[in-house]
């Protein structure tokens, strides 16, 4: 008896699955914390040169005395240079009566800062102030997130293989424990190198936990509910994105915030010990008695009956046939014209979707205003996005839903360019920025389903896995694109808009999968959509 048929007998999404699905989904909250943590851990802080002789003066007076204006503009001060004066030659009384025009002019020499003073009105401390990641070292902040996303990519691969080898439950416990340990160790990182090393390890562990609960969830839920629950598991990630700015609002110190982020998975580690192993994985490993016991408890909890003569051999036999007759590789996806076209278009869609998603999520500071409110809204907007996209994609199809959401996200970014740096239209800018996030989150939900249906069964794992890898690459290079603001403020919005529209155009060549017989063999895949 095949496993999906067993689930139909004992309940495809009964009380047992609902409870377990909820417990697994909670893991998305700390994953959301870590993925977007750099927004607050590495939050920008206004800064200027620190002059020890001026330490007892107000911030405004310090800048007035020691810091040159930026490009000659009044009330705008350099963040990286100071006047080269003998400050020890003046008394406090003279500083309090300082007449700027009497002491400095356009010919007064300046020098680079050796240390900095930081404005603590938004954050009391971040990576920026703790390690002086400003001026010539400002690029190092975005590199922290790039390294984190590199770890996330590595974790998807490494923990995915571990999960197939030792099981979903053990992998979940290990990854959550590693996330807590590495995040805690990162708090005590005394230099930049250690900081990025531990962020890499945290990223790998967070990816391991989230991918494991996603696979675990899909294995315990019947085919009737699998698509919708696969999308809705992202809701927990969005909840994490909403809780993080609330926590950061009350915890303005990056060390204390890291403690909160590090301790969150501890509760999940504890209850992960008590959840059952995936019965589908147990069957694939030949552990039929353990699987049968779990399925029996599931049926009882769901008030269903387990088939009396339950033979799990068919599932294992099918796995062996698949393993022995197929050696799927990336080459299979690229050897024939139609499959190659589908693969390249899907890879580009995943790459762009991830880049734009993280660009809009991490770039909430680009639109100005209150970073805590903007971040909360950015997370909250994903919830209606995931809820609304399910009936739409089931009605108009995966293809047009993906195209429409990509175009809408791109157009929203273009509108943000026109509204950028126009204080009177700030509210409108926020609205369109959130619209962009709404539509790109919807795109992410669609392409997960779309990719799983487009690739033939024999190379489905390779196809979806390689697409996901493209998404991780988009996520890890996005922080560097975010630095394009040093050339032109809305430059990232221009990049996101152009790439989103090009991804929508490439998606036009993909066939629709709604209500279609999905391809099983490579030959089916080559003929699909023709």
Coordinates of C-alpha atoms in Angstrom, one line a residue:
X1 CA 0.0 0.0 0.0
X2 CA 1.6 3.3 -1.1
X3 CA 2.1 5.9 1.6
X4 CA -0.3 8.6 0.2
X5 CA -3.0 5.9 0.1
X6 CA -2.3 5.2 3.8
X7 CA -2.7 8.9 4.7
X8 CA -6.0 9.0 2.9
X9 CA -7.1 6.1 5.2
X10 CA -5.9 7.5 8.5
X11 CA -6.5 11.2 7.7
X12 CA -4.6 13.5 5.3
X13 CA -4.7 16.5 7.6
X14 CA -6.3 15.4 10.8
X15 CA -5.8 16.6 14.4
X16 CA -2.5 14.7 14.7
X17 CA -1.1 16.4 11.6
X18 CA -2.4 19.8 12.6
X19 CA -0.7 19.7 16.0
X20 CA 2.6 18.4 14.6
X21 CA 2.4 20.8 11.7
X22 CA 2.0 23.7 14.2
X23 CA 4.9 22.6 16.3
X24 CA 7.1 22.2 13.3
X25 CA 6.0 25.5 11.9
X26 CA 7.1 27.4 15.0
X27 CA 10.7 26.7 13.9
X28 CA 10.1 29.4 11.2
X29 CA 10.1 32.1 13.8
X30 CA 13.8 31.9 14.8
X31 CA 14.6 31.4 11.2
X32 CA 12.9 34.7 10.4
X33 CA 14.9 36.3 13.3
X34 CA 18.2 35.2 11.9
X35 CA 17.5 35.8 8.3
X36 CA 16.5 39.5 8.9
X37 CA 18.5 40.0 12.1
X38 CA 21.2 42.1 10.3
X39 CA 18.5 44.9 9.9
X40 CA 18.9 45.6 13.7
X41 CA 22.2 43.8 14.6
X42 CA 23.9 45.8 11.9
X43 CA 21.6 48.9 12.0
X44 CA 23.2 52.1 10.8
X45 CA 24.1 54.7 13.4
X46 CA 24.8 58.3 12.7
X47 CA 28.5 59.0 13.6
X48 CA 31.2 61.6 13.6
X49 CA 34.8 61.8 14.7
X50 CA 35.5 61.3 18.4
X51 CA 37.7 64.0 19.9
X52 CA 38.6 63.2 23.5
X53 CA 39.0 66.9 24.4
X54 CA 35.3 67.5 23.5
X55 CA 33.8 64.4 25.3
X56 CA 32.1 66.5 27.9
X57 CA 30.2 68.7 25.4
X58 CA 26.9 68.0 23.8
X59 CA 26.8 66.1 20.5
X60 CA 25.7 69.2 18.6
X61 CA 28.5 71.3 20.0
X62 CA 31.1 68.5 19.3
X63 CA 30.1 68.5 15.6
X64 CA 30.0 72.2 15.4
X65 CA 33.5 72.6 16.7
X66 CA 35.3 69.6 15.1
X67 CA 33.5 68.3 12.0
X68 CA 33.4 70.0 8.6
X69 CA 30.2 70.3 6.7
X70 CA 29.4 67.8 3.9
X71 CA 30.0 69.5 0.5
X72 CA 29.7 72.9 2.1
X73 CA 26.0 72.3 3.1
X74 CA 25.1 73.8 6.5
X75 CA 23.8 71.4 9.2
X76 CA 25.2 68.4 7.4
X77 CA 28.4 67.0 8.9
X78 CA 31.1 64.7 7.6
X79 CA 31.0 61.3 9.2
X80 CA 34.6 60.4 8.3
X81 CA 36.7 63.6 8.6
X82 CA 37.5 66.2 11.3
X83 CA 39.3 69.5 11.5
X84 CA 43.0 69.0 12.2
X85 CA 43.3 71.4 15.1
X86 CA 45.1 71.4 18.5
X87 CA 42.0 70.9 20.6
X88 CA 44.1 70.5 23.8
X89 CA 45.1 74.1 23.4
X90 CA 41.6 75.3 24.2
X91 CA 39.7 75.4 27.5
X92 CA 36.1 74.2 28.1
X93 CA 35.0 77.8 28.5
X94 CA 36.5 78.6 25.0
X95 CA 34.7 75.6 23.5
X96 CA 31.4 76.8 25.0
X97 CA 31.9 80.2 23.4
X98 CA 33.2 78.7 20.1
X99 CA 32.7 80.9 17.0
X100 CA 33.2 78.5 14.1
X101 CA 34.0 81.2 11.5
X102 CA 36.7 82.6 13.7
X103 CA 38.6 79.3 14.0
X104 CA 38.1 77.4 10.7
X105 CA 37.5 78.2 7.0
X106 CA 37.7 76.4 3.7
X107 CA 41.5 76.2 4.0
X108 CA 41.6 74.6 7.4
X109 CA 43.2 71.1 7.1
X110 CA 41.2 68.0 7.8
X111 CA 42.1 64.4 8.7
X112 CA 40.4 61.1 8.8
X113 CA 38.8 59.9 12.0
X114 CA 40.7 57.5 14.2
X115 CA 37.6 56.7 16.4
X116 CA 34.0 57.7 16.3
X117 CA 31.1 59.0 18.4
X118 CA 27.7 57.4 17.7
X119 CA 24.2 58.7 17.9
X120 CA 22.2 56.5 20.2
X121 CA 18.8 57.9 19.5
X122 CA 17.7 54.8 17.5
X123 CA 20.1 52.0 18.6
X124 CA 22.3 52.1 21.7
X125 CA 24.7 49.7 20.0
X126 CA 25.0 47.6 16.8
X127 CA 27.8 45.8 14.9
X128 CA 28.5 49.2 13.4
X129 CA 29.4 50.9 16.7
X130 CA 30.9 47.8 18.3
X131 CA 33.5 47.2 15.5
X132 CA 33.6 50.7 13.9
X133 CA 32.1 49.5 10.6
X134 CA 31.9 52.9 9.1
X135 CA 33.6 55.0 6.4
X136 CA 36.3 52.8 4.8
X137 CA 34.9 49.8 6.7
X138 CA 31.2 50.4 5.9
X139 CA 31.2 47.6 3.3
X140 CA 31.9 45.1 6.0
X141 CA 28.3 45.3 7.3
X142 CA 26.7 44.0 4.1
X143 CA 29.4 41.3 3.9
X144 CA 28.2 39.9 7.2
X145 CA 24.8 39.2 5.6
X146 CA 26.4 37.8 2.5
X147 CA 28.4 35.4 4.6
X148 CA 25.3 34.5 6.6
X149 CA 23.4 33.7 3.4
X150 CA 26.4 31.7 2.2
X151 CA 26.0 29.6 5.3
X152 CA 22.3 29.3 4.6
X153 CA 23.1 27.9 1.2
X154 CA 25.6 25.4 2.7
X155 CA 23.1 24.4 5.4
X156 CA 20.4 23.6 2.8
X157 CA 22.8 21.2 1.2
X158 CA 24.6 19.7 4.2
X159 CA 21.6 19.3 6.5
X160 CA 19.5 18.1 3.7
X161 CA 21.9 15.1 3.2
X162 CA 22.1 14.6 6.9
X163 CA 18.3 14.5 7.2
X164 CA 18.1 11.8 4.5
X165 CA 20.7 9.8 6.4
X166 CA 19.8 10.0 10.1
X167 CA 16.1 11.1 9.9
X168 CA 14.1 14.3 10.2
X169 CA 13.7 14.3 14.0
X170 CA 17.4 14.0 14.8
X171 CA 18.4 16.5 12.2
X172 CA 15.9 19.0 13.5
X173 CA 17.2 18.6 17.1
X174 CA 20.8 18.9 15.9
X175 CA 20.2 22.0 13.7
X176 CA 18.2 23.8 16.4
X177 CA 20.9 23.0 19.0
X178 CA 23.6 24.2 16.7
X179 CA 21.7 27.4 16.0
X180 CA 21.5 28.1 19.7
X181 CA 25.1 27.3 20.4
X182 CA 26.6 29.2 17.4
X183 CA 24.3 32.2 18.0
X184 CA 25.4 32.3 21.6
X185 CA 29.0 32.0 20.7
X186 CA 28.6 34.8 18.3
X187 CA 27.6 37.1 21.1
X188 CA 31.1 36.7 22.5
X189 CA 32.9 37.2 19.2
X190 CA 35.6 39.7 20.0
X191 CA 36.5 40.7 16.4
X192 CA 35.0 40.9 12.9
X193 CA 36.4 37.6 11.7
X194 CA 34.9 35.6 14.5
X195 CA 31.6 37.5 14.0
X196 CA 31.3 36.4 10.3
X197 CA 32.4 32.9 11.1
X198 CA 29.6 32.4 13.6
X199 CA 27.1 34.2 11.4
X200 CA 28.0 31.6 8.7
X201 CA 27.4 28.7 11.1
X202 CA 24.2 30.2 12.4
X203 CA 23.0 30.6 8.8
X204 CA 23.8 26.9 8.1
X205 CA 22.0 25.7 11.2
X206 CA 18.9 27.9 10.6
X207 CA 18.7 26.6 7.0
X208 CA 19.0 23.0 8.3
X209 CA 16.1 23.6 10.8
X210 CA 13.8 25.3 8.3
X211 CA 14.3 22.9 5.4
X212 CA 13.9 19.9 7.7
X213 CA 10.6 21.1 9.0
X214 CA 9.4 21.9 5.5
X215 CA 10.2 18.4 4.3
X216 CA 8.9 16.8 7.5
X217 CA 5.6 18.7 7.1
X218 CA 5.1 17.6 3.5
X219 CA 5.8 13.9 4.5
X220 CA 3.1 13.7 7.1
X221 CA 0.3 15.5 5.2
X222 CA -1.8 14.0 2.4
X223 CA -1.7 15.1 -1.2
X224 CA -5.0 17.0 -1.0
X225 CA -3.6 19.5 1.4
X226 CA 0.1 19.4 0.6
X227 CA 0.3 22.4 -1.7
X228 CA -1.6 24.8 0.6
X229 CA 0.2 23.7 3.7
X230 CA 3.5 23.9 1.9
X231 CA 2.8 27.6 1.3
X232 CA 1.2 28.3 4.6
X233 CA 4.3 27.0 6.5
X234 CA 5.9 30.3 5.4
X235 CA 3.5 32.1 7.7
X236 CA 5.6 31.2 10.7
X237 CA 8.6 32.8 9.0
X238 CA 6.5 36.0 8.5
X239 CA 5.5 35.9 12.2
X240 CA 9.2 35.9 13.0
X241 CA 9.7 38.9 10.8
X242 CA 6.9 40.7 12.8
X243 CA 8.2 39.8 16.2
X244 CA 11.8 40.8 15.5
X245 CA 11.2 44.5 15.1
X246 CA 9.0 44.5 18.2
X247 CA 11.7 42.9 20.2
X248 CA 14.4 45.3 18.7
X249 CA 12.2 48.3 19.6
X250 CA 12.4 47.4 23.3
X251 CA 15.9 45.9 23.1
X252 CA 18.0 48.6 21.3
X253 CA 21.4 46.9 22.3
X254 CA 22.6 44.4 19.7
X255 CA 24.1 42.1 22.4
X256 CA 20.9 41.8 24.3
X257 CA 19.0 41.3 21.0
X258 CA 21.4 38.5 20.1
X259 CA 20.7 36.7 23.4
X260 CA 17.0 36.8 22.6
X261 CA 17.6 35.4 19.1
X262 CA 19.9 32.7 20.4
X263 CA 17.6 31.5 23.2
X264 CA 14.4 31.3 21.1
X265 CA 15.2 27.8 19.6
X266 CA 15.8 26.3 23.0
X267 CA 12.1 25.6 23.6
X268 CA 11.9 24.0 20.2
X269 CA 14.9 21.8 20.9
X270 CA 13.1 20.5 24.0
X271 CA 9.8 19.6 22.4
X272 CA 11.6 18.3 19.3
X273 CA 12.8 15.4 21.4
X274 CA 9.2 14.3 22.0
X275 CA 7.8 14.5 18.4
X276 CA 7.7 11.3 16.4
X277 CA 10.0 10.6 13.5
X278 CA 8.6 10.9 10.0
X279 CA 6.9 7.6 9.3
X280 CA 7.5 8.1 5.6
X281 CA 11.3 8.3 6.2
X282 CA 11.2 5.3 8.5
X283 CA 9.5 3.3 5.7
X284 CA 12.2 4.3 3.2
X285 CA 14.8 3.0 5.7
X286 CA 13.1 -0.4 6.1
X287 CA 12.0 0.4 9.7
X288 CA 8.5 -0.8 9.2
X289 CA 7.6 -1.7 12.8
X290 CA 8.4 1.8 14.0
X291 CA 6.5 3.4 11.1
X292 CA 3.5 1.1 11.7
X293 CA 3.5 2.1 15.4
X294 CA 3.5 5.8 14.6
X295 CA 0.8 5.3 11.9
X296 CA -1.3 3.4 14.4
X297 CA -1.1 6.2 17.0
X298 CA -1.9 8.7 14.2
X299 CA -5.0 6.8 13.1
X300 CA -6.2 6.5 16.7
X301 CA -5.7 10.2 17.4
X302 CA -7.5 11.1 14.2
X303 CA -10.3 8.7 15.1
X304 CA -9.6 6.6 12.0
X305 CA -8.7 3.0 11.5
X306 CA -5.4 1.8 10.2
X307 CA -5.8 -0.9 7.5
X308 CA -5.5 -4.2 9.3
X309 CA -3.1 -5.9 6.8
X310 CA -0.8 -2.9 6.3
X311 CA 2.0 -3.8 3.9
X312 CA 4.6 -1.0 3.7
X313 CA 6.8 -3.0 1.3
X314 CA 5.4 -1.3 -1.8
X315 CA 6.7 2.1 -0.7
X316 CA 10.2 0.7 -0.2
X317 CA 10.1 -1.2 -3.4
X318 CA 9.2 1.9 -5.3
X319 CA 12.1 3.8 -3.7
X320 CA 14.5 1.1 -4.7
X321 CA 13.2 1.0 -8.3
X322 CA 13.6 4.8 -8.5
X323 CA 17.1 4.7 -7.1
X324 CA 18.3 1.9 -9.3
X325 CA 16.8 3.0 -12.6
X326 CA 17.6 6.7 -12.4
X327 CA 20.8 8.6 -11.8
X328 CA 19.4 12.2 -12.1
X329 CA 21.9 15.0 -12.6
X330 CA 21.9 18.6 -13.7
X331 CA 23.0 17.4 -17.1
X332 CA 19.6 15.8 -17.6
X333 CA 18.0 19.2 -17.2
X334 CA 20.2 20.8 -19.8
X335 CA 20.6 18.1 -22.5
X336 CA 17.4 18.7 -24.4
X337 CA 16.0 22.0 -25.8
X338 CA 12.6 22.2 -24.0
X339 CA 13.8 21.0 -20.6
X340 CA 16.8 23.3 -20.9
X341 CA 14.5 26.3 -21.6
X342 CA 12.3 25.4 -18.6
X343 CA 15.3 24.9 -16.3
X344 CA 17.0 28.2 -17.2
X345 CA 13.8 30.2 -17.0
X346 CA 13.0 28.7 -13.6
X347 CA 16.5 29.2 -12.3
X348 CA 16.3 32.9 -13.3
X349 CA 12.9 33.3 -11.7
X350 CA 14.2 31.8 -8.4
X351 CA 17.3 33.9 -8.4
X352 CA 15.5 37.2 -9.1
X353 CA 12.6 36.4 -6.7
X354 CA 15.0 35.8 -3.8
X355 CA 17.2 38.8 -4.6
X356 CA 14.2 41.2 -4.8
X357 CA 12.5 39.6 -1.7
X358 CA 15.6 40.1 0.5
X359 CA 16.3 43.5 -1.1
X360 CA 12.9 44.8 -0.1
X361 CA 12.9 43.1 3.3
X362 CA 16.4 44.1 4.3
X363 CA 16.2 47.5 2.6
X364 CA 13.4 49.0 4.7
X365 CA 15.9 51.6 5.8
X366 CA 16.0 52.9 2.2
X367 CA 12.6 54.4 2.4
X368 CA 13.3 56.3 5.6
X369 CA 11.0 56.8 8.5
X370 CA 10.7 54.5 11.5
X371 CA 12.8 51.3 10.8
X372 CA 10.8 49.3 13.5
X373 CA 7.4 50.2 12.0
X374 CA 8.6 49.6 8.4
X375 CA 10.1 46.2 9.3
X376 CA 7.0 45.1 11.2
X377 CA 4.8 46.0 8.2
X378 CA 7.2 44.3 5.8
X379 CA 6.7 41.0 7.7
X380 CA 3.0 41.5 8.3
X381 CA 2.3 42.1 4.6
X382 CA 3.4 38.5 3.8
X383 CA 0.6 36.9 5.7
X384 CA -2.3 38.1 3.4
X385 CA 0.0 37.5 0.4
X386 CA 0.4 33.8 1.2
X387 CA -3.3 33.5 2.0
X388 CA -4.6 35.2 -1.2
X389 CA -2.2 33.6 -3.6
X390 CA -3.5 30.0 -3.0
X391 CA -7.0 30.5 -4.5
X392 CA -5.6 32.7 -7.3
X393 CA -3.0 30.2 -8.5
X394 CA -5.6 27.4 -8.4
X395 CA -8.0 29.5 -10.5
X396 CA -5.8 31.3 -13.1
X397 CA -2.9 29.0 -13.0
X398 CA 0.7 28.9 -11.7
X399 CA 2.1 30.6 -14.8
X400 CA 0.0 33.7 -15.0
X401 CA 0.0 34.1 -11.2
X402 CA 3.9 34.1 -11.2
X403 CA 4.0 36.5 -14.2
X404 CA 1.5 38.9 -12.7
X405 CA 3.1 39.0 -9.3
X406 CA 6.6 39.6 -10.8
X407 CA 5.3 42.4 -13.0
X408 CA 3.5 44.0 -10.0
X409 CA 6.6 43.7 -7.8
X410 CA 8.7 45.3 -10.6
X411 CA 6.3 48.1 -11.2
X412 CA 6.1 48.8 -7.5
X413 CA 9.8 49.2 -7.4
X414 CA 9.7 51.6 -10.4
X415 CA 7.1 53.8 -8.6
X416 CA 9.4 53.8 -5.5
X417 CA 12.1 55.4 -7.7
X418 CA 9.8 58.3 -8.6
X419 CA 8.7 58.8 -5.0
X420 CA 12.2 58.5 -3.5
X421 CA 13.5 61.3 -1.3
X422 CA 10.3 63.3 -1.6
X423 CA 9.2 64.0 2.0
X424 CA 5.7 65.0 1.1
X425 CA 5.1 61.7 -0.6
X426 CA 6.7 59.5 2.1
X427 CA 3.5 57.6 3.0
X428 CA 2.9 56.8 -0.7
X429 CA 6.5 55.5 -0.9
X430 CA 5.9 53.2 2.0
X431 CA 2.7 51.9 0.5
X432 CA 4.4 51.0 -2.8
X433 CA 7.4 49.5 -1.1
X434 CA 5.0 47.2 0.9
X435 CA 3.1 46.4 -2.3
X436 CA 6.4 45.3 -3.9
X437 CA 7.0 43.0 -0.8
X438 CA 3.5 41.7 -1.0
X439 CA 3.8 40.6 -4.6
X440 CA 7.4 39.2 -4.4
X441 CA 6.3 37.1 -1.4
X442 CA 3.4 35.8 -3.5
X443 CA 5.9 35.0 -6.3
X444 CA 8.0 33.0 -3.8
X445 CA 4.9 30.9 -2.8
X446 CA 4.0 30.2 -6.4
X447 CA 7.4 29.2 -7.8
X448 CA 7.8 26.6 -5.0
X449 CA 4.7 24.8 -6.3
X450 CA 5.4 25.6 -10.0
X451 CA 8.9 24.1 -9.9
X452 CA 7.8 21.0 -8.2
X453 CA 5.2 20.4 -11.0
X454 CA 7.3 21.5 -14.0
X455 CA 10.2 19.2 -13.5
X456 CA 9.7 15.5 -14.4
X457 CA 9.5 13.1 -11.5
X458 CA 12.8 11.4 -12.3
X459 CA 14.7 14.8 -11.9
X460 CA 12.3 16.6 -9.7
X461 CA 14.5 16.7 -6.6
X462 CA 17.5 17.9 -8.7
X463 CA 15.3 20.5 -10.4
X464 CA 13.8 22.0 -7.3
X465 CA 17.1 21.7 -5.4
X466 CA 19.1 23.5 -8.1
X467 CA 16.4 26.2 -8.3
X468 CA 16.5 26.7 -4.6
X469 CA 20.3 27.0 -4.8
X470 CA 19.8 29.8 -7.4
X471 CA 17.5 31.5 -4.9
X472 CA 20.2 31.3 -2.2
X473 CA 22.8 32.8 -4.5
X474 CA 20.4 35.7 -5.2
X475 CA 20.0 36.1 -1.4
X476 CA 23.7 36.1 -0.7
X477 CA 24.7 38.7 -3.4
X478 CA 21.7 41.0 -2.6
X479 CA 23.5 42.8 0.3
X480 CA 26.2 44.0 -2.2
X481 CA 23.5 45.3 -4.5
X482 CA 22.1 47.2 -1.6
X483 CA 25.3 49.2 -1.3
X484 CA 24.6 50.8 -4.7
X485 CA 22.9 53.6 -2.8
X486 CA 26.3 55.2 -2.5
X487 CA 26.1 56.0 -6.2
X488 CA 22.4 56.9 -6.4
X489 CA 19.8 56.5 -3.6
X490 CA 17.1 54.6 -5.4
X491 CA 19.5 52.5 -7.5
X492 CA 18.6 49.2 -5.7
X493 CA 14.9 49.8 -6.6
X494 CA 15.9 50.3 -10.3
X495 CA 17.8 47.0 -10.2
X496 CA 15.0 45.1 -8.5
X497 CA 12.4 46.5 -10.9
X498 CA 14.3 45.6 -14.0
X499 CA 15.2 42.1 -12.9
X500 CA 11.6 41.4 -11.8
X501 CA 10.2 42.4 -15.1
X502 CA 12.8 40.3 -17.0
X503 CA 12.0 37.3 -14.8
X504 CA 8.3 37.8 -15.7
X505 CA 9.2 37.8 -19.4
X506 CA 11.2 34.6 -19.1
X507 CA 8.3 33.0 -17.3
X508 CA 6.1 33.5 -20.3
X509 CA 7.9 30.7 -22.1
X510 CA 7.0 28.2 -19.3
X511 CA 4.0 25.8 -19.8
X512 CA 1.1 25.9 -17.4
X513 CA 0.8 23.0 -15.0
X514 CA -2.7 23.6 -13.5
X515 CA -5.0 20.6 -14.3
X516 CA -2.3 19.1 -16.5
X517 CA -0.9 15.6 -16.3
X518 CA 2.5 16.2 -14.8
X519 CA 5.6 14.7 -16.5
X520 CA 7.3 11.6 -15.0
X521 CA 10.1 10.8 -17.5
X522 CA 12.7 12.9 -19.2
X523 CA 10.7 12.3 -22.5
X524 CA 7.6 13.5 -20.8
X525 CA 9.4 16.6 -19.7
X526 CA 10.7 17.4 -23.1
X527 CA 7.3 17.1 -24.6
X528 CA 5.5 18.9 -21.8
X529 CA 3.8 22.2 -22.9
X530 CA 4.5 21.7 -26.7

